[in-house]
XYZ file of C-alpha atoms in Angstrom:
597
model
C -26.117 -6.228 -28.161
C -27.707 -8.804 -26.230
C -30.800 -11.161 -26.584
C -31.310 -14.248 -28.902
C -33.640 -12.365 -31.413
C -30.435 -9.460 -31.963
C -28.183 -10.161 -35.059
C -24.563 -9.427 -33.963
C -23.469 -8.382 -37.314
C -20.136 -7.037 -35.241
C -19.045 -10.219 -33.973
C -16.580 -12.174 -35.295
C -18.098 -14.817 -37.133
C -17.816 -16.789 -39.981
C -21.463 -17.533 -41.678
C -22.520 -19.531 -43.982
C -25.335 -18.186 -46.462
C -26.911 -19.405 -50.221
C -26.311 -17.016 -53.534
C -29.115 -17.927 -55.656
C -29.864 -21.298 -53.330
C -26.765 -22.727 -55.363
C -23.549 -21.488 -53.767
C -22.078 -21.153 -50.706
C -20.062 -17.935 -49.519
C -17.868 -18.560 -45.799
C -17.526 -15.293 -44.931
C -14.967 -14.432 -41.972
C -15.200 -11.412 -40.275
C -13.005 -9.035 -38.012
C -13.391 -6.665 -35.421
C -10.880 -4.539 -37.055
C -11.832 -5.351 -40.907
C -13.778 -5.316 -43.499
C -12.353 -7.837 -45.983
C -14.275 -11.606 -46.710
C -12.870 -14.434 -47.926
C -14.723 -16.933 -49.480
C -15.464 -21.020 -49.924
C -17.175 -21.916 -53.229
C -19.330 -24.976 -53.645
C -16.786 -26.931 -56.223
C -18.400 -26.673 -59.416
C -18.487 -30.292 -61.586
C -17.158 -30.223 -65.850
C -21.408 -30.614 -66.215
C -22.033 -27.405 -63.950
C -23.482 -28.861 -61.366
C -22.546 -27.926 -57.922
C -21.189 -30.542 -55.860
C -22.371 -29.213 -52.343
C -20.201 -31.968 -50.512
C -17.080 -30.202 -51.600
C -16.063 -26.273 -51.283
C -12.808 -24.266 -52.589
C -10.487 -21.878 -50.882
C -10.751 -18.843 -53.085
C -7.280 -18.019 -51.670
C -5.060 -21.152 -52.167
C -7.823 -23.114 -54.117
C -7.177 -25.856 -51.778
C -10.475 -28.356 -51.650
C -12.580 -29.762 -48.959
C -15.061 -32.073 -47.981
C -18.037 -30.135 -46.515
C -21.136 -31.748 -43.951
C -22.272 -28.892 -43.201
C -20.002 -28.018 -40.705
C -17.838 -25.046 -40.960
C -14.495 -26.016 -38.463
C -12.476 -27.391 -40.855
C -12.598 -24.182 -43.019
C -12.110 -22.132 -39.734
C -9.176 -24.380 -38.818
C -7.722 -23.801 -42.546
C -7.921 -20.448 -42.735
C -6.145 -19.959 -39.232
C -3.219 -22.380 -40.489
C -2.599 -21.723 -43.995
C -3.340 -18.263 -43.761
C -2.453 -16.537 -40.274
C -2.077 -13.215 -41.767
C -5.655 -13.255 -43.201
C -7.543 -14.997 -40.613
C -5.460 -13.326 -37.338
C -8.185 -11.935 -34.644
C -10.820 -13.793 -36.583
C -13.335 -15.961 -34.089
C -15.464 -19.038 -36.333
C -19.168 -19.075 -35.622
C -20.960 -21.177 -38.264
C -24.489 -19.625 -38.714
C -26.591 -21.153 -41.804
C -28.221 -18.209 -44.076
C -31.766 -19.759 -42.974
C -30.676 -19.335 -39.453
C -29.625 -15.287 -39.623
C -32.932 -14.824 -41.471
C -35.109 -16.099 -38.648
C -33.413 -14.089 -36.390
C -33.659 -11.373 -38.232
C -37.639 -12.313 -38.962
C -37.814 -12.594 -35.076
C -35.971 -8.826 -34.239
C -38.469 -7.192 -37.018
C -41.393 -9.116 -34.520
C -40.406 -7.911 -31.433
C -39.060 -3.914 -33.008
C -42.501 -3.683 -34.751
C -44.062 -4.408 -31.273
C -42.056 -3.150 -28.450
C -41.802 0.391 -30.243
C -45.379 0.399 -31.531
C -44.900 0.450 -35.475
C -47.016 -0.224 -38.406
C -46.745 -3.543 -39.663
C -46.121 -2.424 -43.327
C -43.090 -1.032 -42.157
C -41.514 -4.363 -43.928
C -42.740 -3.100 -47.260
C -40.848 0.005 -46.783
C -37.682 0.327 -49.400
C -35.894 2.266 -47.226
C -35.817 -0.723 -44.943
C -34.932 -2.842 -47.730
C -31.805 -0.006 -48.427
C -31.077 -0.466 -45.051
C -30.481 -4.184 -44.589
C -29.054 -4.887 -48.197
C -26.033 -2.292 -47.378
C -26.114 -4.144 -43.502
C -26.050 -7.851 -44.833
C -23.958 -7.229 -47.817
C -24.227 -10.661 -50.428
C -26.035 -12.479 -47.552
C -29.656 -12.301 -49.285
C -32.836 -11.655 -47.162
C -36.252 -11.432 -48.222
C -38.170 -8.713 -45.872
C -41.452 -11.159 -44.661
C -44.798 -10.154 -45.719
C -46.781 -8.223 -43.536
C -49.226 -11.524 -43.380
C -46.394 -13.007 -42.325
C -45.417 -10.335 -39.276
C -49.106 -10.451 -38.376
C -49.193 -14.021 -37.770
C -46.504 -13.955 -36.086
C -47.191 -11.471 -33.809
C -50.064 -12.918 -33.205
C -47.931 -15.966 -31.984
C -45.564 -13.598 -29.839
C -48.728 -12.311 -28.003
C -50.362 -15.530 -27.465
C -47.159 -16.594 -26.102
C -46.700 -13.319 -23.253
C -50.410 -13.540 -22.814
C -50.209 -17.099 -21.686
C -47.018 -16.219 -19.643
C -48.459 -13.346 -17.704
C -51.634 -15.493 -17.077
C -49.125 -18.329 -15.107
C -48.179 -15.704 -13.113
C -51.364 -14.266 -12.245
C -52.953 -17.899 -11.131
C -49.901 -17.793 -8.543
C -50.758 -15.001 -7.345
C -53.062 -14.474 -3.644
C -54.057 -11.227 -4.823
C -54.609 -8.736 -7.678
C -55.178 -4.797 -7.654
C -56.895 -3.455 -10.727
C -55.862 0.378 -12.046
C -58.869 1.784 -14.677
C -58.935 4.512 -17.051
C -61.146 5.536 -20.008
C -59.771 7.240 -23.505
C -61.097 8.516 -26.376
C -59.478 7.503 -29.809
C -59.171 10.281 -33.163
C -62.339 8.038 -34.054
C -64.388 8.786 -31.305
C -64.318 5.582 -30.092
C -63.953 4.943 -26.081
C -61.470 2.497 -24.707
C -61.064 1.433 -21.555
C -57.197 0.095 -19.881
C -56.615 -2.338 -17.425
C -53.491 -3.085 -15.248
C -52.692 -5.945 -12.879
C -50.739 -5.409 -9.978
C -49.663 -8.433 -7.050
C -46.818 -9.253 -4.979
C -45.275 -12.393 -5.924
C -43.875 -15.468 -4.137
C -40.590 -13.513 -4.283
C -41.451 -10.225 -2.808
C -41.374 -8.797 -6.283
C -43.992 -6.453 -7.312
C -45.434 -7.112 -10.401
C -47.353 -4.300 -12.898
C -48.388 -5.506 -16.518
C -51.293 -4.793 -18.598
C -54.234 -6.995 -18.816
C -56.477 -5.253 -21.854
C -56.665 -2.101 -23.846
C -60.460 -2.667 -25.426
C -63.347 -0.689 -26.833
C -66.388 -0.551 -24.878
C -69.343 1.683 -24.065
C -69.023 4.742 -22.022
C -72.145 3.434 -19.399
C -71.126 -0.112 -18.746
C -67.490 -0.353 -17.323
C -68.180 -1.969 -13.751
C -69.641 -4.917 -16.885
C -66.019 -5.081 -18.526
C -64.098 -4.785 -15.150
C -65.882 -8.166 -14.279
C -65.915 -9.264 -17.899
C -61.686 -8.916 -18.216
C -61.377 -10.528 -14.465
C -63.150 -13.587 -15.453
C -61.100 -13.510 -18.994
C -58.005 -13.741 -16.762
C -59.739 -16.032 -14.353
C -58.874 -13.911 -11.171
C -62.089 -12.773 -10.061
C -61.812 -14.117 -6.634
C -58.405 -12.916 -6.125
C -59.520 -9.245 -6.786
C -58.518 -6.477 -3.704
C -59.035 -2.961 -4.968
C -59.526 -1.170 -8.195
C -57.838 2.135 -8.951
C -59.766 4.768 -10.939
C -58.892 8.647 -11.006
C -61.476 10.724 -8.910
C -63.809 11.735 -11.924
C -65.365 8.426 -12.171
C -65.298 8.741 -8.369
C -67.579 12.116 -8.555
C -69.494 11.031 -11.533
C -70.493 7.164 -12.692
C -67.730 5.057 -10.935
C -70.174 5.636 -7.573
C -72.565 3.223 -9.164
C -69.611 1.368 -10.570
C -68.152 0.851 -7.023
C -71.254 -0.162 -5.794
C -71.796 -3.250 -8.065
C -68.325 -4.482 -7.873
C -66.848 -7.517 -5.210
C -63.338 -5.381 -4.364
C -62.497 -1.779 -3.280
C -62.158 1.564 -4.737
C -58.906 3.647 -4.570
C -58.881 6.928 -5.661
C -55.824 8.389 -7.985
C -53.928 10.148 -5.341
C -52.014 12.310 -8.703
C -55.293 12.902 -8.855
C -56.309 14.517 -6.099
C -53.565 16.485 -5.801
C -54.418 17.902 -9.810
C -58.104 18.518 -7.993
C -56.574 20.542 -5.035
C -53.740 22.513 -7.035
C -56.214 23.551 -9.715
C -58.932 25.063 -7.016
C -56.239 26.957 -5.215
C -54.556 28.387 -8.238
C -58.101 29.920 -9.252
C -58.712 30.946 -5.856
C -55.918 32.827 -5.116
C -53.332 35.966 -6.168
C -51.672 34.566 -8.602
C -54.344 34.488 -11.473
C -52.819 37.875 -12.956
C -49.512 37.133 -13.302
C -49.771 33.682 -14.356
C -51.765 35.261 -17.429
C -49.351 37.296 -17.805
C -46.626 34.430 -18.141
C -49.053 32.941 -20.479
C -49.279 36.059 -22.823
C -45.351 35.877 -23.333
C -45.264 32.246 -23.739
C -47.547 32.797 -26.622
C -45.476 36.019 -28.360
C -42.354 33.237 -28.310
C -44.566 29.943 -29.486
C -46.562 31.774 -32.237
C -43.698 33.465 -34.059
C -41.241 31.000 -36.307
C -38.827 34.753 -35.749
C -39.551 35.030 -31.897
C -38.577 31.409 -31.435
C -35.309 31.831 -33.183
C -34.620 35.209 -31.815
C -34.693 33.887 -28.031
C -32.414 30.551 -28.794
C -29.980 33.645 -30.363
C -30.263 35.416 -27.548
C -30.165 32.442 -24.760
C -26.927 31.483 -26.835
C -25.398 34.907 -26.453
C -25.941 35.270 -23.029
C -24.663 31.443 -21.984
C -27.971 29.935 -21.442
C -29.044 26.518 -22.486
C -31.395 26.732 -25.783
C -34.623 25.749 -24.617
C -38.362 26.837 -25.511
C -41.006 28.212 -23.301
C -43.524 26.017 -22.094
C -47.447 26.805 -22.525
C -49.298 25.130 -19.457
C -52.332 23.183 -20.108
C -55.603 23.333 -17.321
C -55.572 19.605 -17.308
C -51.619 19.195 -15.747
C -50.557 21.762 -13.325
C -46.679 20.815 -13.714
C -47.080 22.641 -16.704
C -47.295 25.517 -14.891
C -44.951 24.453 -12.809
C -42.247 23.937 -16.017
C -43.720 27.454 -16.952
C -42.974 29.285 -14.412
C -39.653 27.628 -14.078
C -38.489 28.774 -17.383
C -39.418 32.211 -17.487
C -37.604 32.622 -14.428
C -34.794 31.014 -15.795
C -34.658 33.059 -19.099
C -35.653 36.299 -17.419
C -32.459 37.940 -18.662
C -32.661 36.634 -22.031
C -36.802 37.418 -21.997
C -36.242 40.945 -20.903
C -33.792 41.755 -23.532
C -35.842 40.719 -26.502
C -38.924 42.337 -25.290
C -37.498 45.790 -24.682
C -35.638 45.267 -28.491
C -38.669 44.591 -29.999
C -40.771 47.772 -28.454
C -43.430 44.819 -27.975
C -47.235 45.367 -26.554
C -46.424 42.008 -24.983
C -43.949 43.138 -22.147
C -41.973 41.426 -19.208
C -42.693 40.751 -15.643
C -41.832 43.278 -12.842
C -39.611 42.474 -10.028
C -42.823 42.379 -7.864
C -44.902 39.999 -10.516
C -40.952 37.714 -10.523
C -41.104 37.374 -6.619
C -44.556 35.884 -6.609
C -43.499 33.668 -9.221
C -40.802 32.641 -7.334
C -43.281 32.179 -4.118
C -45.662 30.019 -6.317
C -42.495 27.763 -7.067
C -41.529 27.104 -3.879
C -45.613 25.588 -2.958
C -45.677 23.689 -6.088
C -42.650 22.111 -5.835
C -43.081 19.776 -2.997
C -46.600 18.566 -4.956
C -44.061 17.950 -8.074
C -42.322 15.933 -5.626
C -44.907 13.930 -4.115
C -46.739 13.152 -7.490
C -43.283 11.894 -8.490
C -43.232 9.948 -5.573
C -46.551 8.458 -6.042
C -46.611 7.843 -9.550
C -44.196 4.922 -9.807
C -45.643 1.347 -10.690
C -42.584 -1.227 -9.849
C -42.519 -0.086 -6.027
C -44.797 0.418 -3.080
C -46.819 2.687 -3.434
C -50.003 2.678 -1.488
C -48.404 2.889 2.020
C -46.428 6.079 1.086
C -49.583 8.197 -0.071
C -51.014 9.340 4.167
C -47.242 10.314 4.898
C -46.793 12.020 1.863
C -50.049 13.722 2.477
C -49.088 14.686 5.649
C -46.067 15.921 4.451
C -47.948 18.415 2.097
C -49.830 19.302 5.125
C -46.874 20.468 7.159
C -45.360 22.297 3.761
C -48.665 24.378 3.417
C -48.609 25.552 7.183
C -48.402 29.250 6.754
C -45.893 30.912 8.280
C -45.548 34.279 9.806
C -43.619 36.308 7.016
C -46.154 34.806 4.450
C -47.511 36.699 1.940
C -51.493 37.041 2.074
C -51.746 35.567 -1.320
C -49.567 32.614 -0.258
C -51.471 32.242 2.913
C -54.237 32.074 1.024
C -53.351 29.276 -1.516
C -52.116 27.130 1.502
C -55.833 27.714 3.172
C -57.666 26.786 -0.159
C -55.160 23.809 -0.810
C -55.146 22.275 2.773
C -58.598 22.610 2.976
C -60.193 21.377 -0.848
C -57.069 18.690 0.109
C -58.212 17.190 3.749
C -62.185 17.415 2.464
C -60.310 14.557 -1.074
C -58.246 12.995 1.347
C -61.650 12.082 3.717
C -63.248 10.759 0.861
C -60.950 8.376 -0.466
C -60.013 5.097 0.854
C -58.761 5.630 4.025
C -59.128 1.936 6.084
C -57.091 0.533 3.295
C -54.724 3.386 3.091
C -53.753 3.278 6.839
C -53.212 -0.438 7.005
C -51.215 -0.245 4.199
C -49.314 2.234 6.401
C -48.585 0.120 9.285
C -47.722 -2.802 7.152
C -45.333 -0.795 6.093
C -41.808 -1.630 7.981
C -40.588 1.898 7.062
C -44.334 3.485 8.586
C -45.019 1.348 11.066
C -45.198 4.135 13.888
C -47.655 5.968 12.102
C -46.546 9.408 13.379
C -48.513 10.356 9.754
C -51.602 10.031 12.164
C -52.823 11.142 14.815
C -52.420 9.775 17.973
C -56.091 9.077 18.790
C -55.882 6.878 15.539
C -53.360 4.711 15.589
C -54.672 2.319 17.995
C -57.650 2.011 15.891
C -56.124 0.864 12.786
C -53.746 -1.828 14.936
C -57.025 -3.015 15.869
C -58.440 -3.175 12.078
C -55.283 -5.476 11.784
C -55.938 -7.098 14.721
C -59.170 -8.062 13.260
C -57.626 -9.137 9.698
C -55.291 -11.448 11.286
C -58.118 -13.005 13.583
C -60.262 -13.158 10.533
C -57.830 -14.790 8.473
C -56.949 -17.178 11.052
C -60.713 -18.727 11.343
C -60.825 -18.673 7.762
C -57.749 -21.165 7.415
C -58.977 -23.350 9.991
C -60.485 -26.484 8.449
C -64.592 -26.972 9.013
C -65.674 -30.274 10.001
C -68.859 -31.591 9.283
C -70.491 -33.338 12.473
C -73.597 -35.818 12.276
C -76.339 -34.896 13.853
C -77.180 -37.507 16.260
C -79.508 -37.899 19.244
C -78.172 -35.573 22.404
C -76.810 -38.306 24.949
C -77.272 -38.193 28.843
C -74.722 -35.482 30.064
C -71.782 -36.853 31.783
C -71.287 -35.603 35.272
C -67.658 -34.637 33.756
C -69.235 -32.668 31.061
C -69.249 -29.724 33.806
C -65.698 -29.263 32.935
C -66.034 -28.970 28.948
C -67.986 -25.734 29.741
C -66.064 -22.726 28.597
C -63.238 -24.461 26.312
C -64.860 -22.825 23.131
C -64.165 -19.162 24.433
C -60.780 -20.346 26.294
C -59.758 -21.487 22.432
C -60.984 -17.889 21.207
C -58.588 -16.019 24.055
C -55.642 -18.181 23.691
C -56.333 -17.035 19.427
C -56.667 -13.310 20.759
C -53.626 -13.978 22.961
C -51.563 -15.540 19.748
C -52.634 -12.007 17.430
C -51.333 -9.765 20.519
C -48.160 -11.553 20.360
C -47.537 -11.395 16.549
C -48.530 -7.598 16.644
C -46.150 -7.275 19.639
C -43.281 -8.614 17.848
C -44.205 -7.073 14.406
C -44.220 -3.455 16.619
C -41.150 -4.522 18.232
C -38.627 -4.852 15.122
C -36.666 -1.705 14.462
C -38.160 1.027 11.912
C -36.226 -0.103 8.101
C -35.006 2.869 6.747
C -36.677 5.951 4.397
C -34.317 4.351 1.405
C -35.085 0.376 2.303
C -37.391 -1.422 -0.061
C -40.118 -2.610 2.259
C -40.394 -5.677 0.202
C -36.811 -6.919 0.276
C -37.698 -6.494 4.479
C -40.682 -8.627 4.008
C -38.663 -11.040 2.143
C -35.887 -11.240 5.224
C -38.636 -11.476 8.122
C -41.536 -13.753 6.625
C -41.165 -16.315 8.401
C -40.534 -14.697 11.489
C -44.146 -12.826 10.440
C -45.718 -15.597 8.197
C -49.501 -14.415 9.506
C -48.971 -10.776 8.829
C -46.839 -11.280 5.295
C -49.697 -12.648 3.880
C -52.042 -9.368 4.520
C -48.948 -7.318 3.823
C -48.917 -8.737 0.408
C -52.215 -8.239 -0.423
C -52.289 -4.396 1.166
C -48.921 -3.652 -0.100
C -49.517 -4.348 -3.953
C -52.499 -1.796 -4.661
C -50.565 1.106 -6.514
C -51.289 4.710 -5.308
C -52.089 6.449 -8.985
C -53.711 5.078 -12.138
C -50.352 6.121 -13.829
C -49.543 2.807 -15.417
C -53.075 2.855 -17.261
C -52.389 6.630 -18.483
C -48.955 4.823 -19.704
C -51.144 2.636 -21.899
C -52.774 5.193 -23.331
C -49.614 7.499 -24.589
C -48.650 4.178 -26.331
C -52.289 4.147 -27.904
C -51.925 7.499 -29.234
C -49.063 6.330 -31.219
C -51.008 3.233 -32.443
C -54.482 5.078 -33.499
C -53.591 7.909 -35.796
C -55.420 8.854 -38.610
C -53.222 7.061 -40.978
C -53.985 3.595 -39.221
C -57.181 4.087 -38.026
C -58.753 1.176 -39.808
C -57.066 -1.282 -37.178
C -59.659 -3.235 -35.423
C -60.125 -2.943 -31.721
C -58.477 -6.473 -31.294
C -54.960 -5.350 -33.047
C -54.915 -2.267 -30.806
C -55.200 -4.747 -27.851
C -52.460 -6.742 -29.147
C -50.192 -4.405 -30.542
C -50.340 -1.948 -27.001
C -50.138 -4.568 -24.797
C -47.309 -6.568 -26.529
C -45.478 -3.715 -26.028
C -46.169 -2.982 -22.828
C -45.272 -6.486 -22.169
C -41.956 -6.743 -23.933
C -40.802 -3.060 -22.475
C -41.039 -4.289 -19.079
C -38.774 -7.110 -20.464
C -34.997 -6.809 -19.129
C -32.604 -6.547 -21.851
């Protein structure tokens, strides 16, 4: 166990700690046993302690005590080798182990989420009396763990905040939730590249708010974090695209991106409706639901997956809202055929098994979901790049869904519903930012994701970046108007240098996309970053676009994170917790989970 708020109670140690704040126990303690030996406060003809002095319950010889415990260790490994062999000395004062142990309850109680009056629980108490043995601890009060969490998130807060005022630029991710009380919340996540080439992802705010006014608390938490100028792009799913994040986009300073997960939930859904597989996916549904109703069904399939060597697993029930449940569904029913067929044809059930027609399609319908599972996968991550990998991926999907000659006409038809419903999502999202992102990626660069027609447009979109950045960082210089002089017959030759300046800038950008274009494609498995890191000064214009393009995340994933940990926060036994603690408590531990151990 690691970290300075962990209490090594497997260490060898000897500690130090107060029985009844009047005597002092040494206790010395072995990888390999159990037994303590003590050192007792010497105890005066009046009954007073004399804390200066302490006893060696073994040979009762006496010593002089400052609170310093290496003259006991060096006793016990001299007088009594046999007793004190493989024992380490590590003086640790009572007070000491119970801040530490204060501390651990702090961070547990908010990393995993838990009620604060957790402390006030006696199997705790159980717990750490049988852990500590006759080291005494008093549990803190939950005032006490509320303060000080308090303190802990005041602390991260202020940490996160350094970090985001070094920053160039920030990418927002947005999502809305409803609570068990009705109540909406909206999540917040920052995202930036920083001086290292590190990408970082943290939570800024988990807060209640009203359903009509969230392009107001975008603006309102950017200003709380004091990054409203350093804003690039703000990631929503496509709902609030379709429905009020168009008026939402419109009244805020930074881009939209569109959830590519998403979009790919959007185009999955239409073509599963719109195709031949409607039938038998019912079907699947109607035996998932004769196993997940029935307490005996349940059992009677983990007998049979037992008897016939198969793992024990239950069926899975998709849900309309996440189509790798159906995925997961159709997986293991195909996996438990055997087992599924058995039980059925036992039970003389109205509920019966799929035909070896019915299995083949479900077998097709795994083999064009599978490559979405993939790509959502992909695109779903929130401590890599992202945003650069979504117009290869889709154009990977694209050449998946071609259909093929031996096709089915009910597969052919999903991949015409899916490539269609997908190209008409994939024109409406964010496409400028999408393919720069692409060619500022080292491993993209060649963009053979687009066409050919379109590549040289978007090297000139980062032609233009890099020309517009460049005017922006030269310095403007205030002149004094003053009365036009006589011109100077050598004034003739001053005419032009303003647009010579300009080419010899247009000629500088050529070269530094030449040389950009000219470094060897990294590879499929090379972090793009750790390549930016290597060649930024080589390619100190384009890094700092790179940066900025390279940090928006592709899905709103890390937001719908937040909200799994607010489901375990707002139940109905703690829903009295004000809006603020919820804030607090889920983004403390979003905070310390991203933590290395």
């Amino acid at each position: 166990m690691k970290g300075s708020n962990k209490f090594n109670i497997q260490k060898p140690k000897v500690c130090i700690s107060s029985r009844m704040d009047l005597k002092i126990n040494v206790h010395v303690c072995s990888r390999t046993a159990s037994t303590t030996k003590r050192f007792c406060f010497k105890k005066l003809p009046n009954g007073v302690l004399d804390k200066t002095r302490v006893t060696c319950t073994i040979c009762k010889a006496e010593f002089r005590y400052h609170r310093s415990n290496s003259s006991l260790g060096y006793h016990l490994r001299a007088k009594h080798p046999d007793e004190s062999q493989d024992y380490v000395v590590r003086g640790l004062k009572t007070e000491e182990v119970s801040e530490k142990l204060t501390n651990g309850l702090v961070v547990w109680i908010a990393k995993s989420c838990r009620p604060v009056s957790m402390v006030e629980d006696d199997g705790l108490k159980e717990v750490l009396r049988t852990a500590l043995g006759d080291m005494c601890y008093n549990l803190p009060s939950t005032e006490t763990i509320v303060s000080r969490l308090h303190a802990v998130y005041e602390d991260q807060r202020a940490q996160r905040h350094t970090k985001l005022l070094g920053a160039m630029n920030v990418a927002l991710t947005g999502d809305h939730w409803t609570s068990v009380d009705n109540d909406y919340y909206c999540a917040v996540t920052a995202h930036f590249i920083d001086n290292d080439w590190t990408l970082q992802s943290f939570a800024l705010t988990v807060s209640k708010t009203e359903e009509r006014h969230y392009a107001d608390h975008f603006l309102s938490v950017a200003n709380e974090w004091k990054i409203g100028d350093k804003l690039t792009t703000l990631g929503t799913d496509s709902a609030w695209l379709y429905g009020n994040m168009v008026d939402v986009a419109s009244l805020l300073p930074f881009e939209h991106m569109p959830c590519t997960a998403h979009i790919l939930q959007s185009a999955i859904t239409v073509s599963l409706n719109d195709s031949g597989f409607e039938r038998v996916l019912a079907k699947c549904r109607e035996i998932v639901g004769h196993f997940e109703d029935s307490p005996a069904n349940a059992q009677e399939l983990n007998a049979q997956q037992a008897a016939h060597g198969h793992n024990t697993e239950a069926l899975v029930q998709d849900a309309q809202t996440r189509w790798n449940s159906t995925l997961e569904m159709i997986k293991r029913i195909q996996r438990n055929k055997s087992v599924l067929t058995t039980i059925l044809t036992q039970q003389n059930s109205t509920v019966t098994m799929l035909t070896d027609q019915e299995l083949d399609r479900l077998q097709k319908l795994e083999e064009l979901l599978e490559p979405c599972r993939y790509v959502t996968e992909l695109l779903g991550g929130e401590r890599y790049v992202s945003c650069s990998m979504v117009l290869p991926a889709l154009r990977h999907l694209f050449w998946v869904m071609e259909p093929l000659d031996d096709d089915p006409v009910y597969v052919v038809r999903f991949k015409m519903v899916f490539t269609t419903d997908l190209a008409q999502r994939r024109a409406s999202s964010n496409l400028t930012w999408l393919k720069i992102a692409t060619a500022l990626d080292p491993r993209f660069k060649d963009l053979k994701c687009l066409p050919k027609d379109e590549r040289r447009e978007v090297w000139t979109l980062v032609h233009d970046l890099l020309m517009a950045e460049t005017q922006a960082q030269q310095p403007s210089v205030q002149i004094k108007e003053e009365p036009s002089p006589k011109k100077s017959k050598m004034s003739i030759f001053l005419l032009g240098s303003s647009d010579s300046d300009t080419e010899e800038e247009q000629d500088s950008i050529g070269r530094c996309l030449d040389r950009y274009k000219a470094e060897p494609k990294a590879g499929a498995g090379e972090c793009p970053l750790q390549w930016w890191l290597k060649r930024e000064g080589a390619h100190a214009r384009l890094a700092s676009i790179a940066r900025k393009y390279l940090s928006t995340p592709a899905t709103t994933v890390p937001c719908e994170s937040l909200f799994s940990l607010s489901g375990d926060v707002i139940q109905n036994k703690r829903a009295s917790l004000s809006s603020e603690d919820v804030n607090r408590i889920v983004c403390l531990s979003n905070w310390l989970s991203a933590q290395k151990d």
